[in-house]
Short mmCIF file of C-alpha atoms in Angstrom, two decimals:
data_model
loop_
_atom_site.label_atom_id
_atom_site.label_comp_id
_atom_site.label_asym_id
_atom_site.label_seq_id
_atom_site.Cartn_x
_atom_site.Cartn_y
_atom_site.Cartn_z
CA UNK A 1 47.32 87.88 125.53
CA UNK A 2 46.37 89.55 122.31
CA UNK A 3 44.54 92.77 121.62
CA UNK A 4 41.97 90.60 119.84
CA UNK A 5 41.00 89.04 123.18
CA UNK A 6 40.42 92.49 124.65
CA UNK A 7 38.26 93.40 121.64
CA UNK A 8 36.24 90.19 122.11
CA UNK A 9 35.89 90.91 125.82
CA UNK A 10 34.57 94.38 124.98
CA UNK A 11 32.17 92.88 122.44
CA UNK A 12 30.97 90.24 124.89
CA UNK A 13 30.03 92.97 127.36
CA UNK A 14 28.62 95.26 124.65
CA UNK A 15 31.31 97.91 125.36
CA UNK A 16 30.13 98.44 128.93
CA UNK A 17 32.37 100.37 131.31
CA UNK A 18 34.91 98.46 133.38
CA UNK A 19 32.88 99.30 136.49
CA UNK A 20 29.77 97.71 134.97
CA UNK A 21 31.74 94.62 133.94
CA UNK A 22 33.16 94.32 137.47
CA UNK A 23 29.68 94.68 138.93
CA UNK A 24 28.25 92.00 136.63
CA UNK A 25 31.08 89.58 137.39
CA UNK A 26 31.13 90.50 141.10
CA UNK A 27 34.90 91.07 141.06
CA UNK A 28 37.02 94.16 141.86
CA UNK A 29 37.28 96.98 139.30
CA UNK A 30 41.09 96.79 139.43
CA UNK A 31 40.95 93.11 138.43
CA UNK A 32 38.78 93.91 135.42
CA UNK A 33 41.14 96.76 134.49
CA UNK A 34 44.00 94.22 134.50
CA UNK A 35 42.09 92.13 131.95
CA UNK A 36 41.67 95.17 129.70
CA UNK A 37 45.40 95.86 130.04
CA UNK A 38 46.38 92.40 128.81
CA UNK A 39 46.21 90.00 131.76
CA UNK A 40 44.35 86.77 130.96
CA UNK A 41 41.54 85.99 133.42
CA UNK A 42 41.72 82.83 135.50
CA UNK A 43 39.77 79.83 134.17
CA UNK A 44 36.94 80.28 136.68
CA UNK A 45 36.56 83.94 135.63
CA UNK A 46 36.57 82.96 131.94
CA UNK A 47 33.72 80.56 132.67
CA UNK A 48 31.91 83.30 134.61
CA UNK A 49 32.32 85.69 131.62
CA UNK A 50 30.95 83.05 129.25
CA UNK A 51 27.94 82.36 131.49
CA UNK A 52 27.23 86.05 132.13
CA UNK A 53 27.40 87.09 128.47
CA UNK A 54 26.37 83.89 126.70
CA UNK A 55 29.51 83.77 124.52
CA UNK A 56 31.35 80.54 123.80
CA UNK A 57 34.71 80.00 125.48
CA UNK A 58 36.36 79.11 122.14
CA UNK A 59 35.27 82.40 120.64
CA UNK A 60 36.24 84.37 123.75
CA UNK A 61 39.71 82.86 124.04
CA UNK A 62 40.83 82.31 120.45
CA UNK A 63 38.16 83.91 118.28
CA UNK A 64 37.04 80.74 116.50
CA UNK A 65 33.59 79.24 116.17
CA UNK A 66 30.23 80.87 116.71
CA UNK A 67 30.21 83.78 119.11
CA UNK A 68 27.20 82.43 120.98
CA UNK A 69 27.67 78.69 120.31
CA UNK A 70 24.41 78.31 118.41
CA UNK A 71 22.47 80.51 120.82
CA UNK A 72 20.98 83.89 120.11
CA UNK A 73 22.91 86.77 121.62
CA UNK A 74 21.39 87.92 124.91
CA UNK A 75 19.77 91.34 124.75
CA UNK A 76 19.38 93.74 127.64
CA UNK A 77 16.09 95.37 128.49
CA UNK A 78 17.36 98.84 127.51
CA UNK A 79 18.50 97.68 124.09
CA UNK A 80 15.25 95.75 123.57
CA UNK A 81 13.16 98.84 124.39
CA UNK A 82 15.34 101.00 122.15
CA UNK A 83 14.89 98.59 119.23
CA UNK A 84 11.13 98.37 119.78
CA UNK A 85 10.77 102.16 119.90
CA UNK A 86 12.79 102.39 116.68
CA UNK A 87 10.51 99.85 115.00
CA UNK A 88 7.38 101.71 116.12
CA UNK A 89 8.73 105.05 114.89
CA UNK A 90 9.70 103.51 111.55
CA UNK A 91 6.23 101.98 111.18
CA UNK A 92 4.51 105.28 112.02
CA UNK A 93 6.66 107.21 109.58
CA UNK A 94 6.12 104.63 106.85
CA UNK A 95 2.36 104.76 107.43
CA UNK A 96 2.35 108.53 107.00
CA UNK A 97 4.67 108.28 104.00
CA UNK A 98 7.04 111.03 105.05
CA UNK A 99 9.39 111.65 102.18
CA UNK A 100 11.69 114.31 103.58
CA UNK A 101 12.65 114.28 107.24
CA UNK A 102 14.71 117.25 108.36
CA UNK A 103 17.51 116.64 110.86
CA UNK A 104 17.09 119.26 113.58
CA UNK A 105 20.13 118.18 115.59
CA UNK A 106 20.02 117.97 119.35
CA UNK A 107 18.68 120.46 121.83
CA UNK A 108 21.38 119.91 124.43
CA UNK A 109 24.40 118.93 122.33
CA UNK A 110 26.39 122.09 123.06
CA UNK A 111 26.19 121.79 126.86
CA UNK A 112 27.65 118.29 127.19
CA UNK A 113 31.01 118.02 128.95
CA UNK A 114 33.60 116.44 126.64
CA UNK A 115 35.41 113.98 128.92
CA UNK A 116 37.71 112.69 126.18
CA UNK A 117 38.94 116.18 125.29
CA UNK A 118 39.46 117.06 128.95
CA UNK A 119 41.50 113.89 129.57
CA UNK A 120 43.68 114.57 126.53
CA UNK A 121 44.11 118.24 127.39
CA UNK A 122 44.72 117.93 131.15
CA UNK A 123 45.99 114.33 131.61
CA UNK A 124 45.21 114.68 135.32
CA UNK A 125 42.17 112.84 136.71
CA UNK A 126 41.66 115.21 139.63
CA UNK A 127 41.66 118.26 137.33
CA UNK A 128 39.32 116.53 134.84
CA UNK A 129 36.87 115.67 137.65
CA UNK A 130 37.12 119.21 139.02
CA UNK A 131 36.47 120.74 135.59
CA UNK A 132 33.56 118.36 134.90
CA UNK A 133 31.86 119.17 138.20
CA UNK A 134 32.51 122.90 137.73
CA UNK A 135 30.86 122.56 134.30
CA UNK A 136 27.80 121.20 136.13
CA UNK A 137 27.91 124.03 138.68
CA UNK A 138 29.28 121.87 141.49
CA UNK A 139 32.53 121.78 143.45
CA UNK A 140 34.98 118.89 143.50
CA UNK A 141 35.72 118.03 147.14
CA UNK A 142 39.40 118.16 148.03
CA UNK A 143 39.12 114.98 150.12
CA UNK A 144 37.61 112.87 147.33
CA UNK A 145 40.29 110.30 146.58
CA UNK A 146 39.42 107.30 144.44
CA UNK A 147 41.18 104.07 143.55
CA UNK A 148 40.03 104.45 139.96
CA UNK A 149 43.10 106.57 139.31
CA UNK A 150 45.79 104.26 140.74
CA UNK A 151 48.28 103.58 137.95
CA UNK A 152 46.95 106.50 135.84
CA UNK A 153 50.29 106.84 134.02
CA UNK A 154 49.98 103.29 132.66
CA UNK A 155 46.39 103.67 131.41
CA UNK A 156 45.59 103.94 127.72
CA UNK A 157 43.61 107.06 126.72
CA UNK A 158 40.41 104.98 126.58
CA UNK A 159 41.10 103.53 130.05
CA UNK A 160 41.69 107.04 131.41
CA UNK A 161 38.33 108.21 130.06
CA UNK A 162 36.62 105.09 131.46
CA UNK A 163 38.25 105.59 134.88
CA UNK A 164 37.10 109.22 135.06
CA UNK A 165 33.56 108.26 134.00
CA UNK A 166 33.50 105.45 136.57
CA UNK A 167 34.71 107.81 139.31
CA UNK A 168 32.10 110.41 138.33
CA UNK A 169 29.35 107.77 138.41
CA UNK A 170 30.42 106.68 141.92
CA UNK A 171 30.64 110.31 143.03
CA UNK A 172 27.12 111.06 141.73
CA UNK A 173 25.73 107.92 143.39
CA UNK A 174 27.32 108.78 146.71
CA UNK A 175 25.64 112.19 146.66
CA UNK A 176 22.30 110.72 145.61
CA UNK A 177 22.36 108.12 148.41
#
């Protein structure tokens, strides 16, 4: 399977995390990870991907034809709201005829944990998780073992970052529940 298929798969799911893709398709995370590592999904899963995302099978498999087979791309509620807010802001600014808008940056940009840098620097998922939680003022439990890290040595850098983010999301949810 080509890297182009993986790029199309990413595009079909709007670059969602592997955990989100697995949740949407109702299949194991490890199975989805295999697809992102070059294993071609079974025909029934390909059909499920096409139905879930609205993409055509021809486009998904070989990259030919219309992406959405004559349909309009599906849009999630979050993206719809984001686009609407952007339109409203643009309209308000145009109505007031602001000529010069100063970029003030972000208020919390300096306090964000850089997962990518930590993965590259440490190359150890347990240490990255521990550092991330310590950054947030929390402790990483010694007994927290996750399947997200099985096969870590074979992961690409992007897969490593995604696995750590997925594990952190599950960890946060388990504490919230």
